[in-house]
């Protein structure tokens, strides 16, 4: 081979070697970029999961604190206020014998009012406490609440039970009852409704709680101004027990709140978890 | 070719200075490196014109480049032990370079190939470590927008290629009969690619999106 041919062959080898080097380097850089992007996406997904989990935990804690507070109030009403009123009633009984006819009638009237207040406070205390739910179950507790509202004359409430009833779990039933109370409070405070219908619908793999009223209703804009946090609370509570909430309303057409859940689906709240009875 | 190199380093030095205020600390050091490169390239031209060799230029450039790159990586890493190791390596390389220049591969006649190989290997190791760190704690910004990525890519390509060129140079001298201009073109091509990547790194760097190693656990 001539010197030129040798040189050309050497140049060819050199170019090939250089090409291989740069191809390897480029391959390394491209591989790094792909790995980096995958890692970025994985980190983003993990962060979103952590944030969602954190939000759920905060929500769970808020709801537990609310329930603890309600239970405390219930206990105070039962142990202190009703006791004091019972004492007042007894003291009034003592006055009846020494009073004249007109005063006797007035004292008897006051005693009846105090008795009524004691009964109402006891009912209120029971509705705030979760002991009633634990012992009676959701349907019976709602039934008692309906009786209390109907007796008060504030609203005419009808309760319908469909399907064969079964226990949904203590925590689920407590949360559902709180949702029902929230909806009832909203109706009493804001809707100006005359009638309310509650439907408890039981199926093997589906449970519905529907609360419907014929009140003033509201639009999306009104939600932002007044009702926002209460309705959000209903949705959050429903998601905690593995359910979903649908709230449908428009001005002058009342409001329909529907909670749907699959009893087989796992929930964030589990019986025997963090929910403690503070009165025990 | 050398004139083209001078023009390229001049452009880089000017861009570095123009962007200086919005640069993060490591890239401020890079902008000073570009000025150092400009003066070294000018000195290179003067030495070749007057002495037909650029041995002394290499004896200054090789350790000088490693000092600057070492400082840049010192600012890029957050780990205390890595930072100390880098500073220690800078001191060691400087001392070894001085010993090599005056006693082993004297500046009067020999290129500092020992120090070149050492600094090239160290730079590749630092670049790979930084790539690893970036993978462990990825930032939220697109990697193409990160100046660190472009700088690190420049370092790894430049030092790997020069390492190969040094190895090839010795091999070619012993075994092949060929026109050495081919090797020179390879060397210049690598340098220009290196400068292009550094330019992109300087232009991409901004204090607002300085996001190197922001993972909360990486504070050591």
Tab-separated table of C-alpha atoms in Angstrom:
chain	number	residue	atom	x	y	z
A	1	UNK	CA	0.000	0.000	0.000
A	2	UNK	CA	1.200	3.492	-0.754
A	3	UNK	CA	1.654	6.099	1.966
A	4	UNK	CA	-1.462	7.944	0.757
A	5	UNK	CA	-3.553	4.803	1.000
A	6	UNK	CA	-2.236	4.136	4.491
A	7	UNK	CA	-3.009	7.708	5.475
A	8	UNK	CA	-6.546	7.457	4.086
A	9	UNK	CA	-7.107	4.210	5.936
A	10	UNK	CA	-5.809	5.778	9.154
A	11	UNK	CA	-8.030	8.814	8.690
A	12	UNK	CA	-10.988	6.506	8.128
A	13	UNK	CA	-10.212	4.656	11.340
A	14	UNK	CA	-9.808	7.926	13.207
A	15	UNK	CA	-13.121	9.255	11.908
A	16	UNK	CA	-14.848	5.997	12.840
A	17	UNK	CA	-13.399	6.132	16.339
A	18	UNK	CA	-14.437	9.757	16.738
A	19	UNK	CA	-17.912	8.932	15.476
A	20	UNK	CA	-18.245	6.115	17.981
A	21	UNK	CA	-17.085	8.379	20.825
A	22	UNK	CA	-19.558	11.129	19.998
A	23	UNK	CA	-22.348	8.610	19.436
A	24	UNK	CA	-21.661	7.146	22.889
A	25	UNK	CA	-21.603	10.583	24.486
A	26	UNK	CA	-24.789	11.637	22.699
A	27	UNK	CA	-26.445	8.373	23.714
A	28	UNK	CA	-25.422	8.932	27.323
A	29	UNK	CA	-26.825	12.480	27.340
A	30	UNK	CA	-30.092	11.373	25.665
A	31	UNK	CA	-30.463	8.505	28.165
A	32	UNK	CA	-29.899	10.929	31.034
A	33	UNK	CA	-32.553	13.322	29.717
A	34	UNK	CA	-35.118	10.501	29.435
A	35	UNK	CA	-34.303	9.237	32.949
A	36	UNK	CA	-34.543	12.766	34.330
A	37	UNK	CA	-37.949	13.404	32.791
A	38	UNK	CA	-39.281	10.109	34.123
A	39	UNK	CA	-37.990	10.963	37.596
A	40	UNK	CA	-39.574	14.420	37.406
A	41	UNK	CA	-42.957	12.954	36.527
A	42	UNK	CA	-42.692	10.334	39.250
A	43	UNK	CA	-41.821	13.006	41.841
A	44	UNK	CA	-44.733	15.127	40.702
A	45	UNK	CA	-47.157	12.222	41.050
A	46	UNK	CA	-45.810	11.373	44.508
A	47	UNK	CA	-46.118	14.979	45.618
A	48	UNK	CA	-49.706	15.163	44.412
A	49	UNK	CA	-50.507	11.970	46.293
A	50	UNK	CA	-48.879	13.314	49.449
A	51	UNK	CA	-50.789	16.581	49.163
A	52	UNK	CA	-54.092	14.737	48.662
A	53	UNK	CA	-53.320	12.481	51.607
A	54	UNK	CA	-52.409	15.496	53.770
A	55	UNK	CA	-55.645	17.272	52.826
A	56	UNK	CA	-57.636	14.170	53.733
A	57	UNK	CA	-55.886	13.886	57.097
A	58	UNK	CA	-56.525	17.557	57.882
A	59	UNK	CA	-60.163	17.095	56.924
A	60	UNK	CA	-60.462	13.990	59.048
A	61	UNK	CA	-58.971	15.827	62.019
A	62	UNK	CA	-61.317	18.792	61.559
A	63	UNK	CA	-64.332	16.517	61.463
A	64	UNK	CA	-63.151	14.595	64.513
A	65	UNK	CA	-62.653	17.823	66.431
A	66	UNK	CA	-66.142	18.933	65.417
A	67	UNK	CA	-67.624	15.662	66.613
A	68	UNK	CA	-65.712	15.834	69.880
A	69	UNK	CA	-66.986	19.363	70.453
A	70	UNK	CA	-70.568	18.373	69.699
A	71	UNK	CA	-70.263	15.453	72.060
A	72	UNK	CA	-68.914	17.712	74.785
A	73	UNK	CA	-71.797	20.136	74.319
A	74	UNK	CA	-74.225	17.235	74.438
A	75	UNK	CA	-72.724	16.055	77.712
A	76	UNK	CA	-72.847	19.561	79.209
A	77	UNK	CA	-76.462	19.988	78.198
A	78	UNK	CA	-77.376	16.637	79.687
A	79	UNK	CA	-75.305	16.839	82.870
A	80	UNK	CA	-75.577	20.539	83.727
A	81	UNK	CA	-78.318	22.485	82.007
A	82	UNK	CA	-81.082	19.905	82.240
A	83	UNK	CA	-80.148	19.258	85.881
A	84	UNK	CA	-80.471	22.932	86.697
A	85	UNK	CA	-83.800	23.151	84.920
A	86	UNK	CA	-85.019	20.066	86.780
A	87	UNK	CA	-84.123	21.850	90.006
A	88	UNK	CA	-86.040	24.932	88.837
A	89	UNK	CA	-89.064	22.732	88.111
A	90	UNK	CA	-88.863	21.176	91.556
A	91	UNK	CA	-88.559	24.610	93.208
A	92	UNK	CA	-91.626	25.812	91.340
A	93	UNK	CA	-93.529	22.725	92.542
A	94	UNK	CA	-92.739	23.829	96.070
A	95	UNK	CA	-94.320	27.250	95.483
A	96	UNK	CA	-97.607	25.890	94.088
A	97	UNK	CA	-99.069	24.849	97.442
A	98	UNK	CA	-98.600	28.294	99.066
A	99	UNK	CA	-99.834	30.410	96.131
A	100	UNK	CA	-103.306	31.755	95.336
A	101	UNK	CA	-105.337	30.432	92.384
A	102	UNK	CA	-104.074	32.977	89.801
A	103	UNK	CA	-100.432	32.494	90.737
A	104	UNK	CA	-100.956	28.698	90.878
A	105	UNK	CA	-102.086	28.724	87.226
A	106	UNK	CA	-99.068	30.858	86.209
A	107	UNK	CA	-96.637	28.638	88.119
A	108	UNK	CA	-98.154	25.499	86.556
A	109	UNK	CA	-97.763	27.087	83.110
A	110	UNK	CA	-94.093	27.927	83.812
A	111	UNK	CA	-93.498	24.374	85.124
A	112	UNK	CA	-94.898	22.958	81.869
A	113	UNK	CA	-92.630	25.247	79.846
A	114	UNK	CA	-89.616	24.166	81.891
A	115	UNK	CA	-90.607	20.504	81.443
A	116	UNK	CA	-90.896	21.071	77.712
A	117	UNK	CA	-87.463	22.775	77.680
A	118	UNK	CA	-85.929	19.851	79.577
A	119	UNK	CA	-87.408	17.385	77.049
A	120	UNK	CA	-86.231	19.472	74.090
A	121	UNK	CA	-82.758	19.827	75.567
A	122	UNK	CA	-82.555	16.080	76.174
A	123	UNK	CA	-83.554	15.428	72.553
A	124	UNK	CA	-80.980	17.975	71.369
A	125	UNK	CA	-78.338	16.415	73.580
A	126	UNK	CA	-79.062	13.009	72.060
A	127	UNK	CA	-78.871	14.339	68.541
A	128	UNK	CA	-75.466	15.914	69.229
A	129	UNK	CA	-74.074	12.813	70.846
A	130	UNK	CA	-72.910	9.813	68.816
A	131	UNK	CA	-74.084	7.361	71.425
A	132	UNK	CA	-77.574	7.408	69.982
A	133	UNK	CA	-76.339	6.497	66.512
A	134	UNK	CA	-74.232	3.684	67.930
A	135	UNK	CA	-77.139	2.181	69.811
A	136	UNK	CA	-80.090	2.828	67.455
A	137	UNK	CA	-78.521	2.931	64.001
A	138	UNK	CA	-78.907	5.532	61.275
A	139	UNK	CA	-82.509	4.963	60.205
A	140	UNK	CA	-83.924	5.000	63.746
A	141	UNK	CA	-81.881	8.071	64.704
A	142	UNK	CA	-83.089	9.985	61.653
A	143	UNK	CA	-86.630	8.869	62.467
A	144	UNK	CA	-86.360	10.334	65.970
A	145	UNK	CA	-84.927	13.544	64.561
A	146	UNK	CA	-87.830	13.751	62.111
A	147	UNK	CA	-90.292	13.325	64.988
A	148	UNK	CA	-88.567	16.111	66.903
A	149	UNK	CA	-88.726	18.496	63.939
A	150	UNK	CA	-92.353	17.673	63.199
A	151	UNK	CA	-93.237	18.243	66.889
A	152	UNK	CA	-91.555	21.654	66.785
A	153	UNK	CA	-93.790	22.741	63.920
A	154	UNK	CA	-90.870	24.401	62.074
A	155	UNK	CA	-91.169	22.058	59.109
A	156	UNK	CA	-93.240	19.143	57.885
A	157	UNK	CA	-90.836	16.252	57.342
A	158	UNK	CA	-91.545	12.873	55.754
A	159	UNK	CA	-89.193	9.896	56.003
A	160	UNK	CA	-89.302	7.058	53.445
A	161	UNK	CA	-87.292	3.875	53.844
A	162	UNK	CA	-86.792	1.699	50.761
A	163	UNK	CA	-85.190	-1.704	50.559
A	164	UNK	CA	-83.995	-4.021	53.293
A	165	UNK	CA	-82.054	-2.088	55.919
A	166	UNK	CA	-78.564	-3.181	56.959
A	167	UNK	CA	-75.850	-1.590	59.108
A	168	UNK	CA	-73.377	0.539	57.194
A	169	UNK	CA	-70.783	0.683	59.953
A	170	UNK	CA	-70.686	2.969	62.988
A	171	UNK	CA	-68.400	5.613	61.480
A	172	UNK	CA	-70.256	5.738	58.165
A	173	UNK	CA	-73.619	6.064	59.887
A	174	UNK	CA	-72.310	8.821	62.148
A	175	UNK	CA	-70.944	10.785	59.186
A	176	UNK	CA	-74.195	10.274	57.233
A	177	UNK	CA	-76.162	11.516	60.226
A	178	UNK	CA	-73.944	14.623	60.458
A	179	UNK	CA	-74.513	15.256	56.749
A	180	UNK	CA	-78.238	14.933	57.340
A	181	UNK	CA	-78.007	17.402	60.265
A	182	UNK	CA	-76.017	19.863	58.134
A	183	UNK	CA	-78.618	19.655	55.369
A	184	UNK	CA	-81.452	20.054	57.848
A	185	UNK	CA	-79.795	23.103	59.417
A	186	UNK	CA	-79.303	24.666	55.989
A	187	UNK	CA	-82.971	24.147	55.197
A	188	UNK	CA	-84.146	25.591	58.510
A	189	UNK	CA	-81.790	28.586	58.404
A	190	UNK	CA	-81.769	29.595	54.750
A	191	UNK	CA	-84.425	27.875	52.660
A	192	UNK	CA	-87.641	28.992	54.265
A	193	UNK	CA	-89.103	25.640	53.254
A	194	UNK	CA	-92.442	24.212	54.410
A	195	UNK	CA	-91.889	20.560	53.503
A	196	UNK	CA	-88.968	18.219	53.512
A	197	UNK	CA	-88.662	14.654	52.258
A	198	UNK	CA	-85.969	12.211	53.361
A	199	UNK	CA	-85.397	8.941	51.556
A	200	UNK	CA	-83.155	6.132	52.804
A	201	UNK	CA	-82.634	3.692	49.934
A	202	UNK	CA	-80.884	0.385	50.670
A	203	UNK	CA	-79.559	-1.995	48.013
A	204	UNK	CA	-76.949	-4.738	48.246
A	205	UNK	CA	-74.160	-2.669	46.694
A	206	UNK	CA	-75.640	0.803	46.898
A	207	UNK	CA	-76.968	3.134	49.573
A	208	UNK	CA	-78.646	6.507	48.953
A	209	UNK	CA	-79.587	9.210	51.400
A	210	UNK	CA	-81.714	11.844	49.705
A	211	UNK	CA	-82.881	15.034	51.415
A	212	UNK	CA	-85.211	17.267	49.413
A	213	UNK	CA	-87.001	20.492	50.376
A	214	UNK	CA	-89.360	22.947	48.701
A	215	UNK	CA	-87.552	26.057	49.876
A	216	UNK	CA	-86.106	29.096	48.117
A	217	UNK	CA	-83.241	27.198	46.507
A	218	UNK	CA	-79.988	28.833	45.473
A	219	UNK	CA	-77.729	29.407	42.482
A	220	UNK	CA	-73.991	28.800	42.115
A	221	UNK	CA	-73.228	32.460	42.795
A	222	UNK	CA	-75.147	32.424	46.045
A	223	UNK	CA	-73.129	29.398	47.123
A	224	UNK	CA	-69.920	31.378	46.854
A	225	UNK	CA	-71.344	34.128	49.059
A	226	UNK	CA	-73.162	32.288	51.810
A	227	UNK	CA	-73.281	28.519	51.737
A	228	UNK	CA	-69.851	27.648	50.354
A	229	UNK	CA	-68.148	26.074	53.338
A	230	UNK	CA	-71.232	24.131	54.527
A	231	UNK	CA	-71.814	22.472	51.166
A	232	UNK	CA	-68.095	21.796	50.797
A	233	UNK	CA	-68.204	20.155	54.224
A	234	UNK	CA	-70.971	17.830	53.006
A	235	UNK	CA	-68.921	16.830	49.946
A	236	UNK	CA	-65.780	16.297	52.026
A	237	UNK	CA	-67.572	14.184	54.621
A	238	UNK	CA	-69.110	12.050	51.863
A	239	UNK	CA	-65.721	11.417	50.263
A	240	UNK	CA	-64.253	10.431	53.638
A	241	UNK	CA	-66.674	7.504	53.861
A	242	UNK	CA	-66.075	6.481	50.258
A	243	UNK	CA	-69.244	8.134	48.938
A	244	UNK	CA	-70.169	11.027	46.703
A	245	UNK	CA	-72.447	13.996	47.264
A	246	UNK	CA	-74.632	15.648	44.693
A	247	UNK	CA	-76.386	18.925	45.565
A	248	UNK	CA	-78.878	20.146	42.997
A	249	UNK	CA	-80.708	23.423	43.400
A	250	UNK	CA	-81.921	26.474	41.527
A	251	UNK	CA	-83.685	29.644	42.732
A	252	UNK	CA	-87.290	29.029	43.855
A	253	UNK	CA	-87.038	25.319	43.116
A	254	UNK	CA	-85.844	23.963	46.429
A	255	UNK	CA	-82.765	21.869	46.995
A	256	UNK	CA	-82.013	18.161	46.675
A	257	UNK	CA	-78.979	16.672	48.429
A	258	UNK	CA	-78.123	13.097	47.526
A	259	UNK	CA	-75.399	11.015	49.137
A	260	UNK	CA	-74.470	7.826	47.314
A	261	UNK	CA	-72.086	5.198	48.518
A	262	UNK	CA	-71.127	1.623	47.838
A	263	UNK	CA	-70.939	-0.183	51.186
A	264	UNK	CA	-68.371	-2.607	49.735
A	265	UNK	CA	-65.914	0.193	48.806
A	266	UNK	CA	-63.116	0.906	51.339
A	267	UNK	CA	-63.288	4.220	53.176
A	268	UNK	CA	-60.783	6.513	54.844
A	269	UNK	CA	-62.717	6.307	58.084
A	270	UNK	CA	-62.696	2.827	59.561
A	271	UNK	CA	-64.549	1.586	62.591
A	272	UNK	CA	-62.286	1.328	65.616
A	273	UNK	CA	-59.890	3.863	64.018
A	274	UNK	CA	-59.210	7.308	65.404
A	275	UNK	CA	-62.778	8.231	66.319
A	276	UNK	CA	-63.007	8.249	70.151
A	277	UNK	CA	-66.027	8.733	72.396
A	278	UNK	CA	-64.877	11.510	74.679
A	279	UNK	CA	-67.700	11.028	77.156
A	280	UNK	CA	-66.642	7.484	78.036
B	1	UNK	CA	-8.256	28.349	13.190
B	2	UNK	CA	-6.553	30.004	16.132
B	3	UNK	CA	-7.959	33.363	15.069
B	4	UNK	CA	-11.435	31.826	14.961
B	5	UNK	CA	-10.816	30.537	18.445
B	6	UNK	CA	-9.828	33.992	19.655
B	7	UNK	CA	-12.996	35.480	18.173
B	8	UNK	CA	-15.109	32.746	19.796
B	9	UNK	CA	-13.553	33.294	23.231
B	10	UNK	CA	-13.979	37.062	22.835
B	11	UNK	CA	-17.693	36.643	22.067
B	12	UNK	CA	-18.122	34.310	25.013
B	13	UNK	CA	-16.283	36.654	27.390
B	14	UNK	CA	-18.458	39.606	26.281
B	15	UNK	CA	-21.693	37.611	26.658
B	16	UNK	CA	-20.545	36.431	30.082
B	17	UNK	CA	-19.932	39.976	31.248
B	18	UNK	CA	-23.184	41.310	29.787
B	19	UNK	CA	-25.194	38.638	31.609
B	20	UNK	CA	-23.117	38.839	34.786
B	21	UNK	CA	-25.675	40.506	37.056
B	22	UNK	CA	-28.431	37.934	36.492
B	23	UNK	CA	-26.132	34.913	36.810
B	24	UNK	CA	-25.971	32.633	39.815
B	25	UNK	CA	-22.627	32.250	41.625
B	26	UNK	CA	-21.306	29.186	39.749
B	27	UNK	CA	-21.966	30.866	36.420
B	28	UNK	CA	-20.380	34.080	37.585
B	29	UNK	CA	-17.238	31.989	38.111
B	30	UNK	CA	-17.799	30.581	34.595
B	31	UNK	CA	-17.890	34.088	33.156
B	32	UNK	CA	-14.501	34.770	34.809
B	33	UNK	CA	-13.224	31.496	33.328
B	34	UNK	CA	-14.221	32.738	29.877
B	35	UNK	CA	-12.129	35.863	30.396
B	36	UNK	CA	-9.243	33.668	31.529
B	37	UNK	CA	-9.714	31.592	28.344
B	38	UNK	CA	-9.615	34.716	26.217
B	39	UNK	CA	-6.290	35.824	27.681
B	40	UNK	CA	-4.853	32.308	27.493
B	41	UNK	CA	-5.843	32.030	23.802
B	42	UNK	CA	-4.229	35.397	23.064
B	43	UNK	CA	-1.097	34.261	24.897
B	44	UNK	CA	-1.245	31.024	22.864
B	45	UNK	CA	-1.159	33.011	19.611
B	46	UNK	CA	1.725	35.174	20.837
B	47	UNK	CA	3.724	32.116	21.957
B	48	UNK	CA	3.225	30.272	18.648
B	49	UNK	CA	4.130	33.382	16.636
B	50	UNK	CA	7.316	33.954	18.652
B	51	UNK	CA	8.486	30.504	19.766
B	52	UNK	CA	6.677	28.109	17.322
B	53	UNK	CA	5.256	26.160	20.274
B	54	UNK	CA	2.541	26.578	22.912
B	55	UNK	CA	3.970	24.464	25.716
B	56	UNK	CA	3.933	27.231	28.329
B	57	UNK	CA	0.322	28.092	27.447
B	58	UNK	CA	-0.668	24.507	28.230
B	59	UNK	CA	1.229	24.534	31.515
B	60	UNK	CA	-0.863	27.543	32.573
B	61	UNK	CA	-4.173	26.612	30.964
B	62	UNK	CA	-4.534	23.053	32.259
B	63	UNK	CA	-4.339	23.760	36.014
B	64	UNK	CA	-6.119	27.091	35.548
B	65	UNK	CA	-9.054	25.384	33.830
B	66	UNK	CA	-9.301	22.824	36.600
B	67	UNK	CA	-9.255	25.551	39.293
B	68	UNK	CA	-12.162	27.340	37.639
B	69	UNK	CA	-14.165	24.174	36.953
B	70	UNK	CA	-13.468	22.963	40.476
B	71	UNK	CA	-14.835	26.219	41.907
B	72	UNK	CA	-17.919	26.003	39.679
B	73	UNK	CA	-18.625	22.473	40.903
B	74	UNK	CA	-17.909	23.598	44.467
B	75	UNK	CA	-20.809	26.070	44.139
B	76	UNK	CA	-23.054	23.597	42.320
B	77	UNK	CA	-22.855	20.863	44.928
B	78	UNK	CA	-24.533	21.395	48.326
B	79	UNK	CA	-23.038	18.426	50.170
B	80	UNK	CA	-20.438	19.648	52.646
B	81	UNK	CA	-18.064	16.685	52.150
B	82	UNK	CA	-18.117	16.922	48.374
B	83	UNK	CA	-17.380	20.647	48.578
B	84	UNK	CA	-14.390	20.035	50.860
B	85	UNK	CA	-13.153	17.238	48.572
B	86	UNK	CA	-13.325	19.515	45.549
B	87	UNK	CA	-11.388	22.285	47.289
B	88	UNK	CA	-8.796	19.750	48.417
B	89	UNK	CA	-8.470	18.438	44.852
B	90	UNK	CA	-7.959	21.992	43.567
B	91	UNK	CA	-5.087	22.513	45.986
B	92	UNK	CA	-3.587	19.107	45.157
B	93	UNK	CA	-3.804	19.605	41.394
B	94	UNK	CA	-2.208	23.046	41.705
B	95	UNK	CA	0.695	21.690	43.769
B	96	UNK	CA	1.153	18.679	41.452
B	97	UNK	CA	0.995	20.949	38.438
B	98	UNK	CA	3.752	23.187	39.804
B	99	UNK	CA	5.928	20.170	40.581
B	100	UNK	CA	5.207	18.720	37.120
B	101	UNK	CA	5.965	22.018	35.376
B	102	UNK	CA	9.345	22.562	36.998
B	103	UNK	CA	10.619	19.044	37.639
B	104	UNK	CA	8.858	16.303	35.673
B	105	UNK	CA	7.499	17.561	32.358
B	106	UNK	CA	9.457	20.812	32.249
B	107	UNK	CA	7.761	23.858	30.751
B	108	UNK	CA	10.696	24.423	28.389
B	109	UNK	CA	9.991	21.392	26.237
B	110	UNK	CA	7.226	19.003	27.315
B	111	UNK	CA	3.443	19.288	27.378
B	112	UNK	CA	1.840	18.628	30.806
B	113	UNK	CA	0.097	15.457	29.687
B	114	UNK	CA	0.138	13.898	33.169
B	115	UNK	CA	-1.772	16.824	34.659
B	116	UNK	CA	-4.039	16.975	31.612
B	117	UNK	CA	-5.074	13.346	32.044
B	118	UNK	CA	-5.558	13.842	35.796
B	119	UNK	CA	-7.729	16.974	35.406
B	120	UNK	CA	-9.743	15.489	32.551
B	121	UNK	CA	-10.559	12.391	34.588
B	122	UNK	CA	-11.437	14.496	37.659
B	123	UNK	CA	-13.735	16.720	35.581
B	124	UNK	CA	-15.543	13.722	34.091
B	125	UNK	CA	-16.003	12.268	37.588
B	126	UNK	CA	-17.425	15.565	38.871
B	127	UNK	CA	-19.754	15.824	35.861
B	128	UNK	CA	-21.049	12.270	36.359
B	129	UNK	CA	-21.551	12.952	40.091
B	130	UNK	CA	-23.551	16.047	39.288
B	131	UNK	CA	-25.677	14.179	36.748
B	132	UNK	CA	-26.351	11.599	39.454
B	133	UNK	CA	-27.315	14.329	41.907
B	134	UNK	CA	-29.668	15.866	39.362
B	135	UNK	CA	-31.349	12.476	38.915
B	136	UNK	CA	-31.748	11.941	42.649
B	137	UNK	CA	-33.259	15.381	43.235
B	138	UNK	CA	-34.874	16.523	39.991
B	139	UNK	CA	-36.137	20.079	39.830
B	140	UNK	CA	-39.551	20.958	38.486
B	141	UNK	CA	-38.228	22.946	35.548
B	142	UNK	CA	-37.741	21.341	32.128
B	143	UNK	CA	-34.190	20.044	31.905
B	144	UNK	CA	-33.554	21.886	28.641
B	145	UNK	CA	-34.071	25.160	30.524
B	146	UNK	CA	-31.523	24.297	33.188
B	147	UNK	CA	-28.113	25.934	32.752
B	148	UNK	CA	-26.518	23.246	34.932
B	149	UNK	CA	-27.460	20.567	32.395
B	150	UNK	CA	-25.798	22.441	29.514
B	151	UNK	CA	-22.669	23.202	31.536
B	152	UNK	CA	-22.339	19.613	32.722
B	153	UNK	CA	-22.854	18.279	29.193
B	154	UNK	CA	-20.154	20.657	27.935
B	155	UNK	CA	-17.702	19.493	30.589
B	156	UNK	CA	-18.281	15.791	29.996
B	157	UNK	CA	-18.027	16.069	26.193
B	158	UNK	CA	-14.971	18.344	26.294
B	159	UNK	CA	-12.971	16.356	28.812
B	160	UNK	CA	-13.856	12.926	27.356
B	161	UNK	CA	-12.897	14.115	23.880
B	162	UNK	CA	-9.627	15.705	25.018
B	163	UNK	CA	-8.746	12.547	26.922
B	164	UNK	CA	-9.271	10.575	23.723
B	165	UNK	CA	-7.321	13.145	21.708
B	166	UNK	CA	-4.370	12.900	24.132
B	167	UNK	CA	-4.451	9.095	23.929
B	168	UNK	CA	-4.812	9.220	20.144
B	169	UNK	CA	-2.000	11.723	19.796
B	170	UNK	CA	0.456	9.410	21.522
B	171	UNK	CA	-0.778	6.387	19.549
B	172	UNK	CA	-0.606	8.185	16.227
B	173	UNK	CA	2.896	9.375	16.962
B	174	UNK	CA	4.005	5.773	17.541
B	175	UNK	CA	2.029	3.777	14.978
B	176	UNK	CA	0.498	5.768	12.163
B	177	UNK	CA	1.873	7.763	9.351
B	178	UNK	CA	-0.696	10.492	8.805
B	179	UNK	CA	-1.332	14.143	8.464
B	180	UNK	CA	-1.768	15.471	12.011
B	181	UNK	CA	-4.060	18.206	10.822
B	182	UNK	CA	-6.918	15.680	11.090
B	183	UNK	CA	-6.303	15.426	14.826
B	184	UNK	CA	-6.079	19.202	15.056
B	185	UNK	CA	-9.482	19.554	13.332
B	186	UNK	CA	-10.924	17.069	15.797
B	187	UNK	CA	-9.487	19.068	18.665
B	188	UNK	CA	-10.750	22.406	17.333
B	189	UNK	CA	-14.189	20.903	16.587
B	190	UNK	CA	-14.442	19.750	20.178
B	191	UNK	CA	-13.406	23.165	21.474
B	192	UNK	CA	-16.042	24.948	19.376
B	193	UNK	CA	-18.716	22.487	20.489
B	194	UNK	CA	-17.611	23.087	24.086
B	195	UNK	CA	-17.845	26.868	23.679
B	196	UNK	CA	-21.302	26.577	22.086
B	197	UNK	CA	-22.610	24.544	25.020
B	198	UNK	CA	-21.060	27.011	27.492
B	199	UNK	CA	-22.751	29.883	25.650
B	200	UNK	CA	-26.132	28.132	25.947
B	201	UNK	CA	-25.466	27.514	29.661
B	202	UNK	CA	-24.676	31.215	30.263
B	203	UNK	CA	-27.765	32.350	28.357
B	204	UNK	CA	-30.049	29.869	30.169
B	205	UNK	CA	-28.852	30.742	33.637
B	206	UNK	CA	-31.073	33.076	35.641
B	207	UNK	CA	-31.325	33.624	39.398
B	208	UNK	CA	-35.141	33.219	39.276
B	209	UNK	CA	-34.916	29.675	38.008
B	210	UNK	CA	-31.747	28.650	39.832
B	211	UNK	CA	-32.969	25.297	40.990
B	212	UNK	CA	-29.978	23.111	41.494
B	213	UNK	CA	-30.515	20.523	44.207
B	214	UNK	CA	-33.632	21.974	45.793
B	215	UNK	CA	-34.775	18.726	47.397
B	216	UNK	CA	-35.430	19.441	51.084
B	217	UNK	CA	-33.265	16.517	52.163
B	218	UNK	CA	-30.186	17.719	50.308
B	219	UNK	CA	-29.013	20.364	52.735
B	220	UNK	CA	-25.820	18.716	54.005
